[in-house]
Coordinates of C-alpha atoms in Angstrom, one line a residue:
X14 CA 0.0 0.0 0.0
X15 CA 2.9 2.3 0.7
X16 CA 3.8 2.2 -3.0
X17 CA 0.6 4.1 -4.0
X18 CA 1.8 7.6 -3.0
X19 CA 5.1 6.9 -4.8
X20 CA 3.3 5.7 -7.9
X21 CA 1.1 8.8 -7.8
X22 CA 4.1 11.0 -7.6
X23 CA 5.9 9.3 -10.5
X24 CA 2.7 9.4 -12.5
X25 CA 2.3 13.1 -11.8
X26 CA 5.8 13.7 -12.8
X27 CA 5.4 11.7 -16.0
X28 CA 2.2 13.5 -16.9
X29 CA 3.8 16.8 -16.1
X30 CA 6.5 16.2 -18.6
X31 CA 3.9 15.8 -21.3
X32 CA 1.3 18.3 -20.0
X33 CA 3.5 21.2 -19.1
X34 CA 4.7 22.1 -22.5
X35 CA 1.1 22.2 -23.8
X36 CA 0.0 24.6 -21.1
X37 CA 3.0 26.8 -21.9
X38 CA 2.7 26.8 -25.7
X39 CA 2.1 30.0 -27.5
X40 CA -0.7 28.4 -29.4
X41 CA -2.7 26.9 -26.5
X42 CA -6.3 27.8 -25.9
X43 CA -6.7 30.7 -23.4
X44 CA -8.1 30.1 -20.0
X45 CA -10.9 32.4 -20.9
X46 CA -11.7 33.5 -24.4
X47 CA -11.7 37.2 -25.3
X48 CA -14.7 38.6 -27.2
X49 CA -14.9 40.0 -29.8
X50 CA -11.8 38.0 -30.6
X51 CA -11.7 36.6 -34.1
X52 CA -9.1 38.6 -36.2
X53 CA -10.3 41.9 -34.9
X54 CA -10.6 43.0 -31.3
X55 CA -12.9 45.6 -29.6
X56 CA -9.9 47.8 -29.2
X57 CA -9.1 47.7 -32.9
X58 CA -12.8 48.3 -33.7
X59 CA -12.8 51.3 -31.4
X60 CA -9.6 52.7 -32.9
X61 CA -11.1 52.4 -36.4
X62 CA -14.4 54.0 -35.3
X63 CA -12.6 57.0 -33.8
X64 CA -10.4 57.5 -36.9
X65 CA -13.4 57.3 -39.2
X66 CA -15.4 59.8 -37.1
X67 CA -12.4 62.2 -37.2
X68 CA -12.3 61.8 -41.0
X69 CA -8.7 60.6 -40.7
X70 CA -7.0 58.7 -43.6
X71 CA -6.6 56.0 -44.6
X72 CA -9.4 54.8 -42.4
X73 CA -12.1 57.2 -43.7
X74 CA -11.3 56.2 -47.3
X75 CA -11.4 52.5 -46.3
X76 CA -14.8 53.0 -44.6
X77 CA -16.2 54.8 -47.5
X78 CA -15.0 52.0 -49.8
X79 CA -16.7 49.5 -47.6
X80 CA -20.0 51.4 -47.3
X81 CA -20.1 51.9 -51.1
X82 CA -19.8 48.1 -51.7
X83 CA -22.6 45.7 -52.4
X84 CA -21.9 44.0 -49.1
X85 CA -23.1 47.0 -47.1
X86 CA -26.5 47.2 -48.9
X87 CA -29.3 47.2 -46.4
X88 CA -31.6 45.8 -49.1
X89 CA -29.5 42.7 -49.6
X90 CA -31.6 39.5 -49.7
X91 CA -29.8 36.5 -48.3
X92 CA -29.7 33.4 -50.5
X93 CA -29.3 30.4 -48.2
X94 CA -29.5 26.8 -49.4
X95 CA -29.6 23.5 -47.6
X96 CA -26.8 22.0 -49.7
X97 CA -24.0 24.2 -51.1
X98 CA -22.3 22.4 -54.0
X99 CA -18.9 23.6 -55.1
X100 CA -16.8 21.8 -57.7
X101 CA -13.2 22.6 -58.7
X102 CA -12.9 26.4 -59.2
X103 CA -16.5 26.6 -58.1
X104 CA -17.8 24.7 -61.1
X105 CA -20.6 23.8 -60.5
X106 CA -21.5 26.7 -58.4
X107 CA -24.7 26.0 -56.5
X108 CA -24.7 28.6 -53.7
X109 CA -20.9 28.9 -53.4
X110 CA -20.7 32.6 -54.3
X111 CA -23.9 33.3 -52.5
X112 CA -22.7 31.8 -49.2
X113 CA -19.3 33.4 -49.3
X114 CA -20.7 36.8 -50.2
X115 CA -23.5 36.6 -47.6
X116 CA -20.9 35.8 -45.0
X117 CA -18.8 38.7 -46.0
X118 CA -21.9 40.9 -46.1
X119 CA -22.7 39.9 -42.5
X120 CA -19.2 40.8 -41.4
X121 CA -19.4 44.1 -43.4
X122 CA -22.7 44.9 -41.7
X123 CA -21.2 44.1 -38.3
X124 CA -18.3 46.5 -39.0
X125 CA -20.8 49.1 -40.2
X126 CA -22.8 48.7 -37.1
X127 CA -19.9 49.2 -34.8
X128 CA -18.6 52.3 -36.6
X129 CA -22.0 54.0 -37.1
X130 CA -23.9 52.5 -34.1
X131 CA -26.8 52.3 -36.6
X132 CA -28.9 49.3 -35.4
X133 CA -30.1 48.6 -39.0
X134 CA -26.7 47.2 -39.8
X135 CA -26.6 44.9 -36.8
X136 CA -30.1 43.7 -37.7
X137 CA -29.1 43.1 -41.3
X138 CA -26.1 41.1 -40.1
X139 CA -28.4 39.1 -37.9
X140 CA -30.9 38.6 -40.8
X141 CA -28.1 37.1 -43.0
X142 CA -26.7 34.9 -40.2
X143 CA -30.2 33.7 -39.3
X144 CA -31.2 32.9 -42.9
X145 CA -28.2 30.6 -43.3
X146 CA -28.4 29.0 -39.8
X147 CA -32.1 28.1 -40.5
X148 CA -31.2 26.4 -43.8
X149 CA -27.8 25.0 -44.5
X150 CA -27.0 21.4 -43.7
X151 CA -24.0 20.5 -45.8
X152 CA -21.3 21.3 -48.5
X153 CA -20.7 18.9 -51.3
X154 CA -18.4 18.2 -54.3
X155 CA -14.6 18.6 -54.6
X156 CA -14.2 22.1 -53.3
X157 CA -16.5 21.6 -50.3
X158 CA -13.7 21.6 -47.7
X159 CA -12.3 24.9 -49.1
X160 CA -15.7 26.5 -49.4
X161 CA -16.5 25.5 -45.8
X162 CA -13.2 27.1 -44.8
X163 CA -13.8 30.4 -46.7
X164 CA -17.3 30.9 -45.5
X165 CA -16.5 29.6 -42.1
X166 CA -13.8 32.2 -41.7
X167 CA -16.2 35.1 -42.2
X168 CA -19.2 33.9 -40.2
X169 CA -17.5 34.0 -36.8
X170 CA -16.0 37.4 -37.4
X171 CA -19.5 38.8 -37.9
X172 CA -21.0 36.8 -35.1
X173 CA -18.4 37.9 -32.6
X174 CA -19.0 41.6 -33.2
X175 CA -22.8 41.3 -33.1
X176 CA -23.0 39.0 -30.1
X177 CA -20.6 41.0 -27.9
X178 CA -21.2 44.6 -29.0
X179 CA -24.8 44.8 -30.0
X180 CA -27.2 45.2 -27.1
X181 CA -30.4 44.9 -29.2
X182 CA -30.5 41.1 -28.8
X183 CA -29.9 38.1 -31.2
X184 CA -32.6 35.5 -30.4
X185 CA -31.1 32.9 -32.8
X186 CA -27.5 33.1 -31.8
X187 CA -27.7 29.6 -30.3
X188 CA -28.9 28.2 -33.6
X189 CA -26.1 30.0 -35.4
X190 CA -23.6 28.4 -33.0
X191 CA -25.2 25.0 -33.7
X192 CA -24.7 25.6 -37.4
X193 CA -21.0 26.4 -36.9
X194 CA -20.6 23.3 -34.7
X195 CA -22.4 20.8 -36.9
X196 CA -22.0 22.0 -40.5
X197 CA -18.6 23.8 -40.5
X198 CA -16.4 22.7 -37.7
X199 CA -16.4 18.9 -38.4
X200 CA -15.3 19.6 -42.0
X201 CA -12.6 22.1 -41.4
X202 CA -11.1 20.5 -38.4
X203 CA -10.1 17.5 -40.4
X204 CA -7.7 19.6 -42.5
X205 CA -6.6 18.9 -46.1
X206 CA -3.7 17.4 -48.0
X207 CA -4.4 19.6 -51.0
X208 CA -2.4 22.7 -51.7
X209 CA -1.5 24.5 -48.5
X210 CA -3.8 27.4 -48.8
X211 CA -6.7 24.9 -48.3
X212 CA -5.7 23.7 -44.9
X213 CA -4.6 27.2 -43.8
X214 CA -8.0 28.6 -44.6
X215 CA -9.7 25.7 -43.0
X216 CA -7.7 26.2 -39.8
X217 CA -8.5 29.9 -39.9
X218 CA -12.2 28.9 -39.9
X219 CA -11.6 26.2 -37.2
X220 CA -9.8 28.6 -34.9
X221 CA -12.4 31.4 -35.4
X222 CA -15.3 29.0 -34.8
X223 CA -13.6 27.6 -31.7
X224 CA -13.4 31.1 -30.3
X225 CA -17.0 31.8 -30.9
X226 CA -18.0 28.4 -29.5
X227 CA -15.5 28.7 -26.6
X228 CA -14.3 25.2 -27.6
X229 CA -10.8 24.8 -26.2
X230 CA -10.3 21.3 -27.5
X231 CA -11.1 22.3 -31.1
X232 CA -9.0 25.4 -30.7
X233 CA -5.9 23.3 -29.7
X234 CA -6.5 20.8 -32.4
X235 CA -6.8 23.5 -35.1
X236 CA -3.7 25.4 -33.8
X237 CA -1.6 22.2 -33.9
X238 CA -2.6 21.6 -37.5
X239 CA -2.0 25.2 -38.3
X240 CA 1.5 25.3 -36.9
X241 CA 2.5 22.2 -38.8
X242 CA 1.0 23.5 -42.1
X243 CA 2.5 26.9 -41.7
X244 CA 6.0 25.4 -41.3
X245 CA 5.3 23.3 -44.4
X246 CA 4.0 26.3 -46.4
X247 CA 6.7 28.9 -46.0
X248 CA 10.4 27.9 -46.4
X249 CA 13.1 29.3 -44.1
X250 CA 16.8 28.5 -44.7
X251 CA 16.9 27.1 -41.2
X252 CA 14.6 24.3 -42.3
X253 CA 17.5 22.6 -44.1
X254 CA 18.0 21.7 -47.7
X255 CA 14.3 20.9 -48.1
X256 CA 11.1 22.4 -46.9
X257 CA 9.3 20.9 -43.9
X258 CA 6.4 18.6 -44.7
X259 CA 3.0 17.5 -43.3
X260 CA 3.4 13.9 -42.2
X261 CA 0.0 12.8 -43.6
X262 CA 1.1 13.8 -47.1
X263 CA 3.9 11.3 -47.3
X264 CA 6.2 13.6 -49.1
X265 CA 9.2 11.4 -48.3
X266 CA 11.5 12.1 -51.2
X267 CA 13.0 15.2 -52.8
X268 CA 11.2 14.5 -56.1
X269 CA 7.8 14.4 -54.3
X270 CA 8.5 17.6 -52.4
X271 CA 9.7 19.4 -55.6
X272 CA 6.6 18.3 -57.4
X273 CA 4.4 19.5 -54.5
X274 CA 6.2 22.8 -54.6
X275 CA 5.0 23.4 -58.2
X276 CA 8.3 22.0 -59.7
X277 CA 10.5 24.5 -57.8
X278 CA 13.7 22.8 -56.8
X279 CA 15.7 25.8 -55.4
X280 CA 14.4 26.9 -52.0
X281 CA 14.9 30.4 -50.7
X282 CA 13.7 32.0 -47.5
X283 CA 10.2 33.4 -47.9
X284 CA 9.3 31.1 -50.9
X285 CA 5.9 29.4 -50.4
X286 CA 4.6 26.1 -51.5
X287 CA 2.4 27.9 -54.1
X288 CA 4.6 30.8 -55.2
X289 CA 5.3 29.1 -58.5
X290 CA 1.6 28.3 -58.9
X291 CA 0.4 31.9 -58.7
X292 CA 0.5 34.8 -56.2
X293 CA -3.3 34.8 -55.8
X294 CA -3.4 31.4 -54.1
X295 CA -0.2 32.2 -52.2
X296 CA -2.0 35.3 -50.9
X297 CA -4.8 33.1 -49.6
X298 CA -2.3 31.2 -47.6
X299 CA -0.4 34.2 -46.3
X300 CA -3.7 35.9 -45.3
X301 CA -4.9 32.9 -43.4
X302 CA -1.6 32.7 -41.5
X303 CA -1.9 36.3 -40.5
X304 CA -5.5 35.9 -39.4
X305 CA -4.8 33.0 -37.2
X306 CA -1.8 34.8 -35.7
X307 CA -3.9 37.9 -35.0
X308 CA -6.7 35.8 -33.4
X309 CA -4.1 34.1 -31.2
X310 CA -2.7 37.5 -30.2
X311 CA -6.1 38.8 -29.2
X312 CA -6.6 35.6 -27.2
X313 CA -3.5 36.4 -25.2
X314 CA -1.0 34.3 -26.9
X315 CA 2.0 35.2 -29.2
X316 CA 2.4 33.4 -32.4
X317 CA 4.1 36.4 -33.9
X318 CA 7.0 35.7 -31.6
X319 CA 7.4 32.1 -32.9
X320 CA 8.4 30.7 -36.3
X321 CA 4.9 31.6 -37.5
X322 CA 5.8 35.3 -37.2
X323 CA 9.1 34.8 -39.0
X324 CA 7.6 32.8 -41.8
X325 CA 4.8 35.4 -42.2
X326 CA 7.4 38.2 -42.3
X327 CA 9.6 36.4 -44.9
X328 CA 6.6 35.3 -47.0
X329 CA 5.2 38.9 -47.1
X330 CA 8.6 40.3 -48.0
X331 CA 9.5 37.8 -50.7
X332 CA 6.1 38.0 -52.5
X333 CA 5.9 41.8 -52.1
X334 CA 9.3 42.3 -53.8
X335 CA 8.1 40.6 -56.9
X336 CA 4.6 42.0 -56.8
X337 CA 6.2 45.4 -56.8
X338 CA 7.9 44.6 -60.1
X339 CA 11.2 43.0 -59.4
X340 CA 12.0 40.6 -62.3
X341 CA 12.0 37.0 -61.3
X342 CA 15.5 35.4 -61.6
X343 CA 15.8 32.3 -63.7
X344 CA 16.0 30.0 -60.7
X345 CA 12.6 31.1 -59.4
X346 CA 9.6 29.5 -61.2
X347 CA 11.6 29.4 -64.4
X348 CA 11.8 33.1 -64.4
X349 CA 8.1 33.6 -64.8
X350 CA 5.6 34.6 -62.0
X351 CA 1.9 34.8 -62.0
X352 CA 1.3 37.9 -59.9
X353 CA -1.9 39.1 -58.1
X354 CA -1.2 38.8 -54.4
X355 CA -4.5 40.5 -53.4
X356 CA -5.5 42.7 -50.4
X357 CA -3.7 40.4 -47.9
X358 CA -0.8 42.4 -46.3
X359 CA -2.4 44.8 -43.8
X360 CA -2.7 42.4 -40.8
X361 CA 0.7 40.9 -40.9
X362 CA 2.4 44.2 -41.8
X363 CA 0.7 46.0 -38.9
X364 CA 1.6 43.3 -36.4
X365 CA 5.2 42.8 -37.4
X366 CA 6.2 46.3 -38.5
X367 CA 4.1 48.7 -36.4
X368 CA 3.8 46.6 -33.2
X369 CA 7.1 44.8 -33.2
X370 CA 9.2 47.4 -35.1
X371 CA 10.5 45.1 -37.8
X372 CA 11.7 46.8 -41.0
X373 CA 9.6 45.5 -43.9
X374 CA 10.4 47.9 -46.7
X375 CA 8.8 46.0 -49.6
X376 CA 5.8 45.0 -47.6
X377 CA 5.3 48.5 -46.4
X378 CA 5.5 49.9 -50.0
X379 CA 3.0 47.4 -51.3
X380 CA 0.6 47.8 -48.4
X381 CA 0.6 51.6 -48.7
X382 CA 0.3 51.5 -52.5
X383 CA -2.8 49.2 -52.2
X384 CA -4.7 51.2 -49.6
X385 CA -7.5 51.1 -49.0
X386 CA -7.4 47.3 -49.2
X387 CA -10.8 46.0 -50.2
X388 CA -12.1 42.4 -50.3
X389 CA -11.2 39.4 -52.4
X390 CA -14.9 38.3 -52.3
X391 CA -13.8 35.0 -50.7
X392 CA -12.7 35.5 -47.1
X393 CA -10.6 38.7 -46.9
X394 CA -12.4 42.1 -46.3
X395 CA -11.7 45.7 -45.3
X396 CA -8.4 45.2 -43.5
X397 CA -7.1 48.8 -44.0
X398 CA -10.1 49.8 -42.0
X399 CA -9.7 47.2 -39.2
X400 CA -5.9 46.8 -39.1
X401 CA -4.2 49.7 -41.0
X402 CA -1.6 51.2 -38.6
X403 CA -3.8 50.1 -35.7
X404 CA -1.8 50.0 -32.4
X405 CA -4.4 47.9 -30.6

């Protein structure tokens, strides 16, 4: 019997060895979730509101751009469907565009509500969210996981602002939470072995949904997949001769890795797995990395201080250089690049340059040239307004 306390001590020590790092990780779920806390915080919203009210630039111009868009239309009619079917490149497109744009519209209306305090915008956001939560049951066809990730990234951003800043009530918020838990989360949390922007967007959705649902287990699962995928998406010279890989993809030879990296066989810091595919898809991946890092920061963690921040910095700088017009050398994608990075630099630039003081000359130039950053009509929207030079 005397052995029991000793065994208990040993067990506690063994468990401690494995449990302690998880509790200390920069990506672990917070003890208590912060709301609103998906990509944009209340402090950031208040900063943007103050700047817009003062007519200060670039925020007033960004706000005007948002309010002039179709997404802020108070006459918008939601177009929900029970089954959203999305094939490759959204062909067929049965509800794909409608779902993504209604989700962006809900987020747009939530931002408009916060800045104007005009309850009509909060009520329009609620109308859009309620219409979908009363209807949708599934996503199908080959692009279903990505579609679920894209729409699932916007919905919780809208819901967080409405639930935690609008005092007029949201009777069906529980049904909306059930939709996120049953229709979106089970799909995105599984991840994807497709091109890396898929899993990054899916983890952005999973993290955001987990915050809204206050689901610590799902948050931790999503963050673990996110960290692995980010390391496998952006190359750093410290990774070695070859990029890191996601174990489930079985990229166990150099030839397989080169093929997965779009035929690119020379690896340089800041190169991404999709750089030689095109900058548009690369932008999706970079954006998702920045959104998850920003959400984790709001939740009291610090992914910017980990390799995630370094990979994000290098990816932004590498892509920005060529997006600005530097000619591609012959070793990079055969000397030919498909540009079109999109409105994806504000969040990472603000966090890394403005908050942390890191020099990012090319990213700074591109970010300022592109202001106000609009929306890509998929899952990125109005980030000059929400994150442009925002100290919060």
